[in-house]
C-alpha atoms as an extended CHARMM CRD file, in Angstrom:
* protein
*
       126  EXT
         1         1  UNK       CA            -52.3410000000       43.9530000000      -12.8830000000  PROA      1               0.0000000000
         2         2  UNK       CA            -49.0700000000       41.9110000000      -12.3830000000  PROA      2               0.0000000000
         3         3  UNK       CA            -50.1630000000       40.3000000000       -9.4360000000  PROA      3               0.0000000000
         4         4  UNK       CA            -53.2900000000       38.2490000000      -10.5310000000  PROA      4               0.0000000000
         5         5  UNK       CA            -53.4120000000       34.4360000000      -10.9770000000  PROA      5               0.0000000000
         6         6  UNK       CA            -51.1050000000       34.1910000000       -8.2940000000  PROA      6               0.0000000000
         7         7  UNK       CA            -50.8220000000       30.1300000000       -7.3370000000  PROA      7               0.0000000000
         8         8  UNK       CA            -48.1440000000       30.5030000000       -4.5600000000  PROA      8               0.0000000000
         9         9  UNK       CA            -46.3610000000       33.5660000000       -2.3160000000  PROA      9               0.0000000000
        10        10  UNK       CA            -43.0070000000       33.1660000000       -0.4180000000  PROA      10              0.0000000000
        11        11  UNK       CA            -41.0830000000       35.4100000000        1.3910000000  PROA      11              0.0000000000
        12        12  UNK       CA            -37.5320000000       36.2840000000        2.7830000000  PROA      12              0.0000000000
        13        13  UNK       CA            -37.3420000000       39.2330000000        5.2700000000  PROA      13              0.0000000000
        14        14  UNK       CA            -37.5270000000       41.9890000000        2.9190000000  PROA      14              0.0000000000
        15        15  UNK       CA            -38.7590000000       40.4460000000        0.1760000000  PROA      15              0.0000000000
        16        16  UNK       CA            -41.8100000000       38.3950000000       -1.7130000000  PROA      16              0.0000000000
        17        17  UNK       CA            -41.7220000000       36.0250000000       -4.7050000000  PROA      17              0.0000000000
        18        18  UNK       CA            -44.9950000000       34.8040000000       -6.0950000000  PROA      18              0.0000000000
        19        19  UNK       CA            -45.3960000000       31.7880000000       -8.7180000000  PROA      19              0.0000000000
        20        20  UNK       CA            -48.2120000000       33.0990000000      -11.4990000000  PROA      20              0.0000000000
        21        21  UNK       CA            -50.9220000000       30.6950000000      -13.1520000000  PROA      21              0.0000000000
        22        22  UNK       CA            -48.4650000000       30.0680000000      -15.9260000000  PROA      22              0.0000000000
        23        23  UNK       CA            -45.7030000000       29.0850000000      -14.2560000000  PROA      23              0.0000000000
        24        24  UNK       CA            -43.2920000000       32.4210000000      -13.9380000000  PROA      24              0.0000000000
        25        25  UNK       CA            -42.1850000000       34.3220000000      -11.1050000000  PROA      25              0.0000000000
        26        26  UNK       CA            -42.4410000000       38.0300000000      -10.1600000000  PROA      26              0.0000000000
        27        27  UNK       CA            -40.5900000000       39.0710000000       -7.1840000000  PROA      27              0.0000000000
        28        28  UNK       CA            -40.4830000000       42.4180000000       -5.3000000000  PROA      28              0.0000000000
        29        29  UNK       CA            -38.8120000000       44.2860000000       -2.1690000000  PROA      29              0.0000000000
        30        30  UNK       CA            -35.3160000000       44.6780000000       -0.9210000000  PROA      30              0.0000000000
        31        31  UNK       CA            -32.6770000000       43.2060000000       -3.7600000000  PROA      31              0.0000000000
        32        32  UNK       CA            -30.4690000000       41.9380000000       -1.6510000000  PROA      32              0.0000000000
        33        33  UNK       CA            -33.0320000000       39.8220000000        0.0010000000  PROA      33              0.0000000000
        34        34  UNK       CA            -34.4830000000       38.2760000000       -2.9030000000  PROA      34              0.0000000000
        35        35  UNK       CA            -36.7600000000       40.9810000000       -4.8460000000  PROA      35              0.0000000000
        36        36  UNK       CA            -33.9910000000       41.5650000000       -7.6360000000  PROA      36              0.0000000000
        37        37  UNK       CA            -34.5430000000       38.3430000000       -9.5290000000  PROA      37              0.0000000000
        38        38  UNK       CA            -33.7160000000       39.9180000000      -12.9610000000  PROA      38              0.0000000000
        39        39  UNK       CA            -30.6110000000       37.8480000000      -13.1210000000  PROA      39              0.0000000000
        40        40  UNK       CA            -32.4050000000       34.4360000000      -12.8220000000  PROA      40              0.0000000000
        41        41  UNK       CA            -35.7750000000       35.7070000000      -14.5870000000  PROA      41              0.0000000000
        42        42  UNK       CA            -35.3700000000       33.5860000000      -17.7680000000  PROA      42              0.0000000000
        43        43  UNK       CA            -34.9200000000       30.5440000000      -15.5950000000  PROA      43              0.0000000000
        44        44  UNK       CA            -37.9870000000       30.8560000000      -13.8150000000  PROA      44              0.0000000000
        45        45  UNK       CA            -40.4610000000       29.2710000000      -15.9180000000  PROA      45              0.0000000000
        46        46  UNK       CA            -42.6760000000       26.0420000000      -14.9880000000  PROA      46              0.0000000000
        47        47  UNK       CA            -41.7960000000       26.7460000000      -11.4270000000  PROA      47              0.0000000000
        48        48  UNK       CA            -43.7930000000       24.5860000000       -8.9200000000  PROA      48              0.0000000000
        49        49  UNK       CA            -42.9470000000       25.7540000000       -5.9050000000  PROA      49              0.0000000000
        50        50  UNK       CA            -40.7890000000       27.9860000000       -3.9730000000  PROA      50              0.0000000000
        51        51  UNK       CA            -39.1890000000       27.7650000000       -0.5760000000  PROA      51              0.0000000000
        52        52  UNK       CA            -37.0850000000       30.8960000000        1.3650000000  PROA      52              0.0000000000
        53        53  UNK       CA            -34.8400000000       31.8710000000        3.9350000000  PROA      53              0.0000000000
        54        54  UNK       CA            -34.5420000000       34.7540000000        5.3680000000  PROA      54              0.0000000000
        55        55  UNK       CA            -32.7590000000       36.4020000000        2.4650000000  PROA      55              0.0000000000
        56        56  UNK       CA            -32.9050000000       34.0780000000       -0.8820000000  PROA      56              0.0000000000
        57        57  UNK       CA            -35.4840000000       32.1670000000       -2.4980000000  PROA      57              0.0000000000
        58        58  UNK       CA            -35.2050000000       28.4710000000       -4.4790000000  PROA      58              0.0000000000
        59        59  UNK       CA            -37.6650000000       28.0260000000       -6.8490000000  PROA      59              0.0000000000
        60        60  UNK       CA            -38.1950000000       24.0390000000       -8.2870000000  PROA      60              0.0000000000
        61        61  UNK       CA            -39.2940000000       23.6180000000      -11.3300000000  PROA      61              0.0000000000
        62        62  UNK       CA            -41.6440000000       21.1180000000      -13.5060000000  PROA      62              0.0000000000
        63        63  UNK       CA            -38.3160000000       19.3850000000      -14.4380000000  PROA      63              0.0000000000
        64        64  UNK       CA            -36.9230000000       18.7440000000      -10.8920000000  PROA      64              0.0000000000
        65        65  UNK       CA            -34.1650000000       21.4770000000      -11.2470000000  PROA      65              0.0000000000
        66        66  UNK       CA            -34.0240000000       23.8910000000       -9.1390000000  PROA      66              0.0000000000
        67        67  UNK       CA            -33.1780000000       28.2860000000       -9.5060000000  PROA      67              0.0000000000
        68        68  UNK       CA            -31.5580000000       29.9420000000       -6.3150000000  PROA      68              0.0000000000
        69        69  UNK       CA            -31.1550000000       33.6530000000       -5.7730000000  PROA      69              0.0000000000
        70        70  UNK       CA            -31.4110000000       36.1940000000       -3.3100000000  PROA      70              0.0000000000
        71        71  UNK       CA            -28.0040000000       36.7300000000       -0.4670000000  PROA      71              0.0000000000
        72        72  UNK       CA            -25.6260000000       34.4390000000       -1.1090000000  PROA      72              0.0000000000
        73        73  UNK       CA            -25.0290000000       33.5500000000        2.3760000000  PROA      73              0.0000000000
        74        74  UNK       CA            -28.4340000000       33.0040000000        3.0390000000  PROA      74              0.0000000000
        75        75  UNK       CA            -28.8390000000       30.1010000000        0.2470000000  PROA      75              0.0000000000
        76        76  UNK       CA            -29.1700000000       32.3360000000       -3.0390000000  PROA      76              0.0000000000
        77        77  UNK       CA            -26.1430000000       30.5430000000       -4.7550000000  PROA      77              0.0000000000
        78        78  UNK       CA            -26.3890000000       27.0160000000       -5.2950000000  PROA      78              0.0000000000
        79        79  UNK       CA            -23.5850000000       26.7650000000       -7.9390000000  PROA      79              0.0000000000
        80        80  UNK       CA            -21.4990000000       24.6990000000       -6.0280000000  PROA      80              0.0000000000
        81        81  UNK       CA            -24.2530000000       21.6400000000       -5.5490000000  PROA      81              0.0000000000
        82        82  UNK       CA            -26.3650000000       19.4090000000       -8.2270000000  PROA      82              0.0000000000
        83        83  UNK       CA            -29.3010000000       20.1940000000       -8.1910000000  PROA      83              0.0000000000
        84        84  UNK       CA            -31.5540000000       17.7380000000      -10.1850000000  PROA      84              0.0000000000
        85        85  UNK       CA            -34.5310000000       15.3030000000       -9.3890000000  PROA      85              0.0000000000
        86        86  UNK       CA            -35.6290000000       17.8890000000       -6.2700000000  PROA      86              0.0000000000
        87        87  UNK       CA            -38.3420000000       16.3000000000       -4.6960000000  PROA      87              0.0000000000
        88        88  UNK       CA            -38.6040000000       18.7220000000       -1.5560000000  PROA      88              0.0000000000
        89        89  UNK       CA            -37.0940000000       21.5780000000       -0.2170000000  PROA      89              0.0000000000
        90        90  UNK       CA            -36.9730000000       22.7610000000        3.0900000000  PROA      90              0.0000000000
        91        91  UNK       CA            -35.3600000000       25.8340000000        4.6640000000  PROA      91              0.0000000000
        92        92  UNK       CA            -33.7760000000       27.0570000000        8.1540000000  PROA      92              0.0000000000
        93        93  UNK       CA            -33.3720000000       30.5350000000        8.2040000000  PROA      93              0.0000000000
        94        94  UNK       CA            -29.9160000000       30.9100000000        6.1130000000  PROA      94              0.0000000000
        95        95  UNK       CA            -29.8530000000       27.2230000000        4.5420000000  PROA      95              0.0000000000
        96        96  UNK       CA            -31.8340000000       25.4200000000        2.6130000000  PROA      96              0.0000000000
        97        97  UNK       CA            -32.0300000000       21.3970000000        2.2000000000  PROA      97              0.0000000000
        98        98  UNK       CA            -32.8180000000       19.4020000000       -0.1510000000  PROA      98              0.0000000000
        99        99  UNK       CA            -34.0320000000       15.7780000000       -1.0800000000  PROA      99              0.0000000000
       100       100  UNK       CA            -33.5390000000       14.1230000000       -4.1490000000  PROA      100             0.0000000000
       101       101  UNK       CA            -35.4730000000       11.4810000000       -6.2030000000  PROA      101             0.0000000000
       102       102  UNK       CA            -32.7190000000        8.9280000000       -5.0050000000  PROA      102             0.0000000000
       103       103  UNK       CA            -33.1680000000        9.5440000000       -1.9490000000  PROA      103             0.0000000000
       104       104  UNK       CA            -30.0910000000       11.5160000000       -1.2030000000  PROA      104             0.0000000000
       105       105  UNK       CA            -29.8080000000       15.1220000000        0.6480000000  PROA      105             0.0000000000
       106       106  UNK       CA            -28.1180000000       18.0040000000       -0.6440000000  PROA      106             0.0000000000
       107       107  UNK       CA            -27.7550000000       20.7770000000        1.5730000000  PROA      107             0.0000000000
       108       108  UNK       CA            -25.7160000000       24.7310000000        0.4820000000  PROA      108             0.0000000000
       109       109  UNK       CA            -26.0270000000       27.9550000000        2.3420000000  PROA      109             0.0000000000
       110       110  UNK       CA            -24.7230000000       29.2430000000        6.0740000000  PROA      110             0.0000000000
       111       111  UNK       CA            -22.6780000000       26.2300000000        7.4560000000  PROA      111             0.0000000000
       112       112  UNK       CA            -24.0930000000       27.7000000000       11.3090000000  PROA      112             0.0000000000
       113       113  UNK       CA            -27.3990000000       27.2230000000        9.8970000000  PROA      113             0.0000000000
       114       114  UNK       CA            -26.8960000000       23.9920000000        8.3750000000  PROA      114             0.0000000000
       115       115  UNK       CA            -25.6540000000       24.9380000000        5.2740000000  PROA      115             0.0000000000
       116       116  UNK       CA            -22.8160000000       22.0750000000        5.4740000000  PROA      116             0.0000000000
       117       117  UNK       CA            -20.8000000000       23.9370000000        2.7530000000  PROA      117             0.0000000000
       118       118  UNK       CA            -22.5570000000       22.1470000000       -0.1780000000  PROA      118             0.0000000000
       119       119  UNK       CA            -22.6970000000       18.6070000000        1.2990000000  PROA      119             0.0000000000
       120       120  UNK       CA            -24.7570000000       15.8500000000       -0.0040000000  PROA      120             0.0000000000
       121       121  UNK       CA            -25.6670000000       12.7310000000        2.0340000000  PROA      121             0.0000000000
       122       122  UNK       CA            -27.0600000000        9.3130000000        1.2480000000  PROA      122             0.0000000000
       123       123  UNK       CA            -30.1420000000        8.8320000000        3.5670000000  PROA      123             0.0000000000
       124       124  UNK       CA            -30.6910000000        5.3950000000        4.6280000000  PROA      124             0.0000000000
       125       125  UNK       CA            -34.1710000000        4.3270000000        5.6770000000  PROA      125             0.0000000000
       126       126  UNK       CA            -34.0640000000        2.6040000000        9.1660000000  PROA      126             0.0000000000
């Protein structure tokens, strides 16, 4: 009964996260790959969309912020970079980017998958 009203699915390797009609998250499959969310759970709510790597998950939400979890090396801690204003989010397959409202990209995960250790760059339009 869990899984109805289901708006969006994502998925890592061994794991699946889908956003409900009301805006949470349920996740399921391998913890260590994203299906352990228990730790973020309370965060997850107005979520608009989620993006994955192979082994973490970033969920925005209605505010522009944005909830990471999943293997750390594959994106699921974001601590280390600001997250706010996210407009988009897009993913290699142990990074994750990200753009923000002014225009500037933030990128955290594996620095051999572009990861960048946390670097955020001004993007100029040409």
């Amino acid at each position: 009964d869990q899984l109805k009203n289901v708006q969006q699915i994502q998925a890592t390797l061994g794991a699946f996260a889908a956003i409900l009609q009301d805006g949470s998250v349920l996740t399921w499959g391998k913890a260590a790959e994203g299906g352990d969310s228990s730790e973020v759970q309370s965060l997850l709510r107005r979520v608009r969309r989620i993006h994955a790597t192979y082994g973490a998950f970033a969920a925005i939400l209605a505010d522009g912020s944005v909830v990471t979890w999943g293997c750390r090396e594959a994106g699921g801690d974001s601590s280390r970079v600001e997250l706010k204003d996210v407009q988009q989010i897009c993913t290699t397959g142990r990074a994750f980017a990200a753009i923000l409202e002014d225009a500037s990209l933030v990128t955290w995960g594996d620095l051999d998958s572009g990861g960048h250790n946390a670097v955020r760059y001004r993007m100029k339009y040409l």
